[in-house]
CSV table of C-alpha atoms in Angstrom, one decimal:
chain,number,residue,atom,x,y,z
A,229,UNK,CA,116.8,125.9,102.0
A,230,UNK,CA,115.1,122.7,101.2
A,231,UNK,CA,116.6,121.2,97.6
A,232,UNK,CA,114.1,119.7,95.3
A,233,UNK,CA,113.8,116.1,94.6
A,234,UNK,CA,113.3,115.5,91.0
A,235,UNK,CA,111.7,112.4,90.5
A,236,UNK,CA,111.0,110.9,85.8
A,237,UNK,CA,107.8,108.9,86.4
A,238,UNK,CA,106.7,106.6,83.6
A,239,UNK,CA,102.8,107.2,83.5
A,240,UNK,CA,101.8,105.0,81.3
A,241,UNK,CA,102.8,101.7,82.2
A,242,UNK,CA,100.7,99.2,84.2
A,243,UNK,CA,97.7,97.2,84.6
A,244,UNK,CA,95.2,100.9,85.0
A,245,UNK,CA,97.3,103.0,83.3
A,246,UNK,CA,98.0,106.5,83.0
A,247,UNK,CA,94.4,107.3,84.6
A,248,UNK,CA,95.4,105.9,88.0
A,249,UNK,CA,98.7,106.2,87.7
A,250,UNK,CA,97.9,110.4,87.3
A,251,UNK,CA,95.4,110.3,90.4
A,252,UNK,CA,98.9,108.8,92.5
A,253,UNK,CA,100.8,111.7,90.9
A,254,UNK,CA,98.5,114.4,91.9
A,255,UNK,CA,98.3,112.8,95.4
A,256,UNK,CA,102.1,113.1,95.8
A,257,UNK,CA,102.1,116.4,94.2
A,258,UNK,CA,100.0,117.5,96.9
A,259,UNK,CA,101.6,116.2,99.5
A,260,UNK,CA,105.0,117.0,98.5
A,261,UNK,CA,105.8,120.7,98.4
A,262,UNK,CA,109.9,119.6,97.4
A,263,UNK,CA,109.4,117.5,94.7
A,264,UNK,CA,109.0,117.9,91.0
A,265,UNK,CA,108.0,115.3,88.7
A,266,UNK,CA,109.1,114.8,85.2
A,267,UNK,CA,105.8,113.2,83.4
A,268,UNK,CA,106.5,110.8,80.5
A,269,UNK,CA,103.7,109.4,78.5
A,270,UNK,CA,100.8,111.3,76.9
A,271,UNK,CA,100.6,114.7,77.0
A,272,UNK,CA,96.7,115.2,76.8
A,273,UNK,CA,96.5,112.5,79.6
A,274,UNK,CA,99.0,114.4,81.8
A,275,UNK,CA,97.6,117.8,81.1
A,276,UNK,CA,94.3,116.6,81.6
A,277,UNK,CA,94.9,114.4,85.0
A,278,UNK,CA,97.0,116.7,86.6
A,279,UNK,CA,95.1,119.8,88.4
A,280,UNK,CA,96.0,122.9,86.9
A,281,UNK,CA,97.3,124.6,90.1
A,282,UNK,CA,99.8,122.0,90.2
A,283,UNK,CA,101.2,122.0,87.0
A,284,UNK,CA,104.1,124.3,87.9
A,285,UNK,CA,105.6,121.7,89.6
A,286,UNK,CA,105.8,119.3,86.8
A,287,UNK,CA,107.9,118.6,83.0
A,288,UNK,CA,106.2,116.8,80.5
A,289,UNK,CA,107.6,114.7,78.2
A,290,UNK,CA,105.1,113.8,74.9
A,291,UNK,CA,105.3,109.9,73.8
A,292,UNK,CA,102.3,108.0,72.9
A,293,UNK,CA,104.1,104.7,73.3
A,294,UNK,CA,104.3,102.1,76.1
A,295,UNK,CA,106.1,99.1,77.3
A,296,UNK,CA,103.6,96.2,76.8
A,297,UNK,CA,103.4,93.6,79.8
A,298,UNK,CA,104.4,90.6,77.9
A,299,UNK,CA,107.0,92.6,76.1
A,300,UNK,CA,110.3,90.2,76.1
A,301,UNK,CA,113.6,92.0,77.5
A,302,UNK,CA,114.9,91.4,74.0
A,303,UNK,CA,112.3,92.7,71.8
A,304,UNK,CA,112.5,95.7,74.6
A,305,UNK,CA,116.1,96.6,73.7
A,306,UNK,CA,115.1,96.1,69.9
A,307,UNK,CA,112.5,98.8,70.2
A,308,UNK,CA,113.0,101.6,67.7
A,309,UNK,CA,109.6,103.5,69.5
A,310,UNK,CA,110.5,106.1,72.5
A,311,UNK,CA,108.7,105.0,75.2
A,312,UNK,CA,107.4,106.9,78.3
A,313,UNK,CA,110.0,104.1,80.1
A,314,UNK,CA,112.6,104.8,77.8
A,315,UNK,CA,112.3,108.6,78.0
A,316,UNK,CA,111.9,108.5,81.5
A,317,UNK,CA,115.2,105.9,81.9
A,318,UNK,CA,117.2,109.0,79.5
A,319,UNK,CA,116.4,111.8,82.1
A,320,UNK,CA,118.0,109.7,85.0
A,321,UNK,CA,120.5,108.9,83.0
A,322,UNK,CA,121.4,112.0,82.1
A,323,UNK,CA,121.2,113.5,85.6
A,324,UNK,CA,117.5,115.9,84.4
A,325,UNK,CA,115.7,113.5,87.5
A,326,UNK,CA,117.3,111.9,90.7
A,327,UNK,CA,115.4,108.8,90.6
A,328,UNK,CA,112.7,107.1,87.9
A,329,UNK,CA,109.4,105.2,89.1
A,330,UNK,CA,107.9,102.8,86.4
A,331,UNK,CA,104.9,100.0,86.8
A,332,UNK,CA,106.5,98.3,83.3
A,333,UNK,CA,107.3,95.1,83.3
A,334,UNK,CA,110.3,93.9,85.2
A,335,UNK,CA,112.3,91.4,82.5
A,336,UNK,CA,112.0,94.7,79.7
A,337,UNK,CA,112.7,97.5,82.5
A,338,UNK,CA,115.5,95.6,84.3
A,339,UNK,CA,117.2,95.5,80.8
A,340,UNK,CA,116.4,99.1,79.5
A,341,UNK,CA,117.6,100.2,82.6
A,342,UNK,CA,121.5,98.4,82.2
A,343,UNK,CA,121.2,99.4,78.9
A,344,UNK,CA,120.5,103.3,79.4
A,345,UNK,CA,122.0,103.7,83.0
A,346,UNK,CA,124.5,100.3,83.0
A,347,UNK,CA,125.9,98.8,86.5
A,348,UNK,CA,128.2,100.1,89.0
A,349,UNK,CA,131.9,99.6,89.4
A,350,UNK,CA,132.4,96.5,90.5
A,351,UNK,CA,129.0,95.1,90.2
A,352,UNK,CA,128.6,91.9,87.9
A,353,UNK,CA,124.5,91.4,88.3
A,354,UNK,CA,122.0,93.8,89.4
A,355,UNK,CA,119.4,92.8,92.1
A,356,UNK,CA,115.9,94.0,93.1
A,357,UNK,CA,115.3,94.6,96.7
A,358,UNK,CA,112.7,96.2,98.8
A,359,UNK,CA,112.5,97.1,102.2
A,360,UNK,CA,109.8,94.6,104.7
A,361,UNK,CA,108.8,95.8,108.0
A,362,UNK,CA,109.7,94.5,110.9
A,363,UNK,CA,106.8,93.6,113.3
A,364,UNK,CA,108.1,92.5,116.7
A,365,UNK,CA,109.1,94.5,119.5
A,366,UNK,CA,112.3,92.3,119.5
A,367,UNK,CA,113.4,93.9,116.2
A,368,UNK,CA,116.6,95.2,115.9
A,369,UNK,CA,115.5,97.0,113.1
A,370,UNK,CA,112.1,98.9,112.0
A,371,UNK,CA,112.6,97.5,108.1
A,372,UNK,CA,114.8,95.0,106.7
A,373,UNK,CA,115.9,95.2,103.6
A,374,UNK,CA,115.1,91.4,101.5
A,375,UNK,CA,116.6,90.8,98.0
A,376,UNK,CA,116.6,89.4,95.6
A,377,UNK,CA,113.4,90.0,94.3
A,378,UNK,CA,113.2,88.3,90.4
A,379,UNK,CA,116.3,89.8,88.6
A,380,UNK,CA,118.2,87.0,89.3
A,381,UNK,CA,116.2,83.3,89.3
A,382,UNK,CA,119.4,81.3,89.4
A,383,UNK,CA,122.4,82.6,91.7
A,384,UNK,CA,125.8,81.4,92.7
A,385,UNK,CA,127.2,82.2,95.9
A,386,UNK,CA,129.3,84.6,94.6
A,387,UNK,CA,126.4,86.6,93.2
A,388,UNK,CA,124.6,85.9,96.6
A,389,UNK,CA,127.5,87.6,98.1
A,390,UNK,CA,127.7,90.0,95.9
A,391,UNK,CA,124.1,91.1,96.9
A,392,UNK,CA,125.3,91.4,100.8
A,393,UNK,CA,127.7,94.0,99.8
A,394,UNK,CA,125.4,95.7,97.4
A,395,UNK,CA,122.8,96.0,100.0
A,396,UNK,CA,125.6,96.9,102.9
A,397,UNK,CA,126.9,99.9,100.6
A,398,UNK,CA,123.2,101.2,99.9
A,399,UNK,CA,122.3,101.1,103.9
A,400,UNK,CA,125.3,102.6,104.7
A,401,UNK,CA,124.4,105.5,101.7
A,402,UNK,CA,120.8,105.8,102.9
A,403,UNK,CA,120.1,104.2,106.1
A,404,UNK,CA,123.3,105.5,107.5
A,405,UNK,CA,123.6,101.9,108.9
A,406,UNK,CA,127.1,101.2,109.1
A,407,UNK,CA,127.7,97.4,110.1
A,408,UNK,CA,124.3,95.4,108.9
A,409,UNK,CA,123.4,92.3,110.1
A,410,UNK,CA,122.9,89.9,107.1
A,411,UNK,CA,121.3,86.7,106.7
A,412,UNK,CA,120.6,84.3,104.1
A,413,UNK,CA,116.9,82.9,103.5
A,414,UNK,CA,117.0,79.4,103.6
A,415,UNK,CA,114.7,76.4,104.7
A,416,UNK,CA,116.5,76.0,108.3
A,417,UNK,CA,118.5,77.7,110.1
A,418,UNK,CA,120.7,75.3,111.2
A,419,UNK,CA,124.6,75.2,109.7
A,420,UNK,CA,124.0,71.9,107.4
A,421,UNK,CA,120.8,72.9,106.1
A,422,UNK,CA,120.0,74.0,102.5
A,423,UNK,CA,121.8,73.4,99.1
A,424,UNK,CA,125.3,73.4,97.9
A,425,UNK,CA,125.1,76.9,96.5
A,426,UNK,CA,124.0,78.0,100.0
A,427,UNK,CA,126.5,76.3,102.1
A,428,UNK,CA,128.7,77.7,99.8
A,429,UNK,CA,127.5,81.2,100.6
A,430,UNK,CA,127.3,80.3,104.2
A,431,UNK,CA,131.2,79.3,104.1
A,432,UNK,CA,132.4,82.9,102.4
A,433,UNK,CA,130.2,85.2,104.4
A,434,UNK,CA,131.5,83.0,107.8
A,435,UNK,CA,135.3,84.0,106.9
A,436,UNK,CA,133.9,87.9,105.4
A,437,UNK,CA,135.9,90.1,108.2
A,438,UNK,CA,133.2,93.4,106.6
A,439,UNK,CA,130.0,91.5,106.8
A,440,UNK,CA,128.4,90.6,110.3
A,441,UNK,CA,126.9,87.4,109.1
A,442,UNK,CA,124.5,85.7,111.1
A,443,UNK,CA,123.8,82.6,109.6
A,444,UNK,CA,120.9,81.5,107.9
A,445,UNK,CA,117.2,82.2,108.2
A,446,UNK,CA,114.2,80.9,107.8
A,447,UNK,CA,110.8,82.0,106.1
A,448,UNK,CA,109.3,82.5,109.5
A,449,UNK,CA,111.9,85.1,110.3
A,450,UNK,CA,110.9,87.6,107.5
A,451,UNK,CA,109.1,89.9,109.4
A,452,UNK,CA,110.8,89.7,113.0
A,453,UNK,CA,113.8,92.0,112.4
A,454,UNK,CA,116.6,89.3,113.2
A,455,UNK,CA,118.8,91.0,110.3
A,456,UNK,CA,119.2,94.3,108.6
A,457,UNK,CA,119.5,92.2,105.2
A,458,UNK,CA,118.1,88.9,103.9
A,459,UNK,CA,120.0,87.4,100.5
A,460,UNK,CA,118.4,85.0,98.4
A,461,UNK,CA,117.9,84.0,95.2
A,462,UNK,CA,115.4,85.8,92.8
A,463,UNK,CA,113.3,83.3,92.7
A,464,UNK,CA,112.4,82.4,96.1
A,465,UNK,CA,113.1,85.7,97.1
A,466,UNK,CA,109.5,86.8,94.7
A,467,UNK,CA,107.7,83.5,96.1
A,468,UNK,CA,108.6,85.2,99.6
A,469,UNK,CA,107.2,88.4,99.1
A,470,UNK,CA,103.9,87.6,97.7
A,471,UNK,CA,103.3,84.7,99.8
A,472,UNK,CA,103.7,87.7,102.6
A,473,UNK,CA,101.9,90.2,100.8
A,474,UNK,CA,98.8,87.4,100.0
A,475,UNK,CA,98.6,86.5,103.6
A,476,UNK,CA,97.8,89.9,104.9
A,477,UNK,CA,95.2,91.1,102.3
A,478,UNK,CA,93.8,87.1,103.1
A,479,UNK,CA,94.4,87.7,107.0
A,480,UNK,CA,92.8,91.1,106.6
A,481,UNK,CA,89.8,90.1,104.9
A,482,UNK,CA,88.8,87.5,106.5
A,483,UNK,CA,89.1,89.5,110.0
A,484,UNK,CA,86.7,92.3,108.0
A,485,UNK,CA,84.0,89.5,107.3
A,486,UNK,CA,84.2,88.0,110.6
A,487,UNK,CA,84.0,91.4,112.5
A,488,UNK,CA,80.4,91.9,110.8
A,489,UNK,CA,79.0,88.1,110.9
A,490,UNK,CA,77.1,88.6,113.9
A,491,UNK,CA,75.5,91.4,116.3
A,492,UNK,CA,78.0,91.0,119.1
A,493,UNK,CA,81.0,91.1,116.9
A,494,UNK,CA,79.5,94.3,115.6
A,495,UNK,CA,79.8,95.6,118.5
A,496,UNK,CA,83.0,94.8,119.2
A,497,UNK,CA,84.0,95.7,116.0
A,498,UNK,CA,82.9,99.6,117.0
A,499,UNK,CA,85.7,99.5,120.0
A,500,UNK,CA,88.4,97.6,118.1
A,501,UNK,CA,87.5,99.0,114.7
A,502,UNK,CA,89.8,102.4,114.5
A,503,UNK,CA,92.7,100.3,116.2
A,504,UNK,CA,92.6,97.5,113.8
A,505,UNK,CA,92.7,100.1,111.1
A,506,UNK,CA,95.6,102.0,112.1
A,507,UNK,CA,97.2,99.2,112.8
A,508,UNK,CA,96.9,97.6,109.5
A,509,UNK,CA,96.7,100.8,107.5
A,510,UNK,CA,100.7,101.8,108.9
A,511,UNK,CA,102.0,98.0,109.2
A,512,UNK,CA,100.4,96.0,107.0
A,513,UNK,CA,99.0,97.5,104.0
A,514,UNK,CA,100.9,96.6,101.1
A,515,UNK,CA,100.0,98.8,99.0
A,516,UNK,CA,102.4,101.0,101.8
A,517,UNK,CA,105.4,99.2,100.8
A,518,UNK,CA,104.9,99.5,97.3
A,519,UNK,CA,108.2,100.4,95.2
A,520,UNK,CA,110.9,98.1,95.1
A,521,UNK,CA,114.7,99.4,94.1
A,522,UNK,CA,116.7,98.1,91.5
A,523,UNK,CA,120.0,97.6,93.1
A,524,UNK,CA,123.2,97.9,91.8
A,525,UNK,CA,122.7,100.2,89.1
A,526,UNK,CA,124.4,103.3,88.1
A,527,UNK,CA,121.4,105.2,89.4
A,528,UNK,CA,118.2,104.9,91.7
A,529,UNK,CA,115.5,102.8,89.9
A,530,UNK,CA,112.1,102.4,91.7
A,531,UNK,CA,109.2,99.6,90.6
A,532,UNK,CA,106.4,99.8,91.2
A,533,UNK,CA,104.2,97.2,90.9
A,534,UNK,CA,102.3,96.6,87.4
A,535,UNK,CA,99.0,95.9,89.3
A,536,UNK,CA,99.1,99.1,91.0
A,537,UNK,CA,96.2,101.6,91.6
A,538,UNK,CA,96.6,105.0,92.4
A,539,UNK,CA,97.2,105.2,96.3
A,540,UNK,CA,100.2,101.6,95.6
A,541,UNK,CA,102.0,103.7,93.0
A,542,UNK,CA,101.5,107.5,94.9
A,543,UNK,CA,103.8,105.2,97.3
A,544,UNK,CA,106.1,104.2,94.9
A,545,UNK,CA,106.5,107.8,94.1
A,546,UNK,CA,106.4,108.1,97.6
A,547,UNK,CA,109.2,105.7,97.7
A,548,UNK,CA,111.4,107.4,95.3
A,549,UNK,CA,111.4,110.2,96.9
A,550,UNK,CA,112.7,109.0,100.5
A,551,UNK,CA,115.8,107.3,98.6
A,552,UNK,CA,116.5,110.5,96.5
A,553,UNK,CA,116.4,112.6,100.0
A,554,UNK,CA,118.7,110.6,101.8
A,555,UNK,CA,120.8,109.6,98.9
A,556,UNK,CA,121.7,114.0,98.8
């Protein structure tokens, strides 16, 4: 018999609110006969967003209060409102749902969530990571998994280590991969290359007898599968992403205007048009990839981005519910 994933979903936060966010939900909902979804935010939103047929298959949980974007991480912990984030941070943390999904902002839910759920043994600082697909037929991997993400702007090498084993443990948990490949994101990939908190890094994971290090890599290499892990610091590790994420929408877009600029490339664009689609709608559609995982925590913590419409955060949910399956 097939167990049921429960899943606390924050409905209120991000940039369209509990509108969109409730059109994702209902898409999931649909889609996902073994899941159940633990609704936090308001309750004539939910109730009214949420087809009747479905609602068997959901808890709600009444708060009319939300995690503002610019909320600091400080003034976040100072909050004496319940929050749909905060309520939906208690039912992970105690064990209602498997796994929360949130669009709030990361600086207030990063430190809600050490604050309700708190770090693993052994753990010192969390990370955010998210798994990037790997495009090349040379891959020795479909996904790789890339942190960190923002949690962390500054790092030392022993945090930077401390994200290889963080992200070892998890794909050994999940992925059921059990000796990674790991590589650090750096500006060349030769030995000598980068700064002294890197070479530093590059000297412990060299002499690490549980980590198959492969030396460094560069931003080229992202997408090409060379490593089941890439560690970096938060801060370059965000420029990363985006700068990947704003290159396909930019790549795709300008491909759309150019396949309808003339008669002849209208007609080509009827033969290559389904192919293009698939292939960009499976591989390179962002909004696919949406959800990244707080790492390092007590429990699973998914987010999802705050500029998220309904179809990005149905695959956050989406997201969420993957990890809670092969976390069982």
């Amino acid at each position: 018999m097939t167990s049921t994933v429960h899943i606390a979903v924050d409905c209120m936060s991000g940039d369209y609110g509990s509108h969109s966010n409730l059109q994702g939900i209902t898409a999931v909902l649909q889609q996902t006969p073994d899941v159940h979804l633990h609704l936090c935010g308001s309750k004539t939103d939910i109730l009214s967003g949420v087809p009747s047929s479905l609602t068997h298959r959901i808890t709600v949980y009444s708060t009319d209060h939300v995690i503002l974007p610019d909320l600091k991480p400080s003034s976040a912990l100072r909050m004496k409102d319940i929050t749909s984030l905060h309520k939906a941070l208690e039912l992970v943390a105690d064990k209602t749902a498997n796994i929360i999904v949130s669009s709030a902002n990361t600086g207030a839910y990063m430190a809600l969530s050490l604050k309700k759920i708190g770090l693993s043994q052994n753990v010192k600082r969390p990370a955010i990571g998210k798994m990037i697909p790997c495009l090349y037929e040379s891959s020795i991997c479909k996904h790789t998994l890339l942190l960190d993400l923002g949690a962390n702007v500054n790092c030392t090498s022993e945090t930077l280590v401390s994200f290889a084993n963080i992200a070892k443990d998890y794909l050994a948990q999940t992925q059921q991969v059990m000796n990674p490949k790991v590589g650090i994101l750096n500006i060349g990939s030769e030995a000598g290359k980068g700064t002294e908190i890197l070479q530093k890094t590059f000297s412990v994971l060299s002499q690490h007898t549980d980590i198959d290090f492969i030396g460094f890599l560069e931003g080229d290499d992202l997408l090409c599968g060379k490593a089941h892990i890439i560690i970096c610091d938060g801060f370059h590790g965000n420029i990363a992403l985006k700068t990947m994420e704003g290159t396909i929408k930019a790549f795709y877009n300008l491909l759309k205007t150019n396949m309808y600029h003339s008669l002849r490339s209208k007609i080509g664009a009827l033969f290559l048009g389904p192919q293009l689609r698939n292939t960009f709608g499976e591989l390179y559609n962002p909004k696919k990839y949406n959800g990244a995982l707080f790492m390092g925590l007590n429990s699973n913590v998914i987010k999802s981005h705050g500029s998220a419409d309904a179809e990005s955060f149905a695959y956050a949910i989406k997201t969420a519910y993957q990890i809670a399956k092969s976390s069982d």
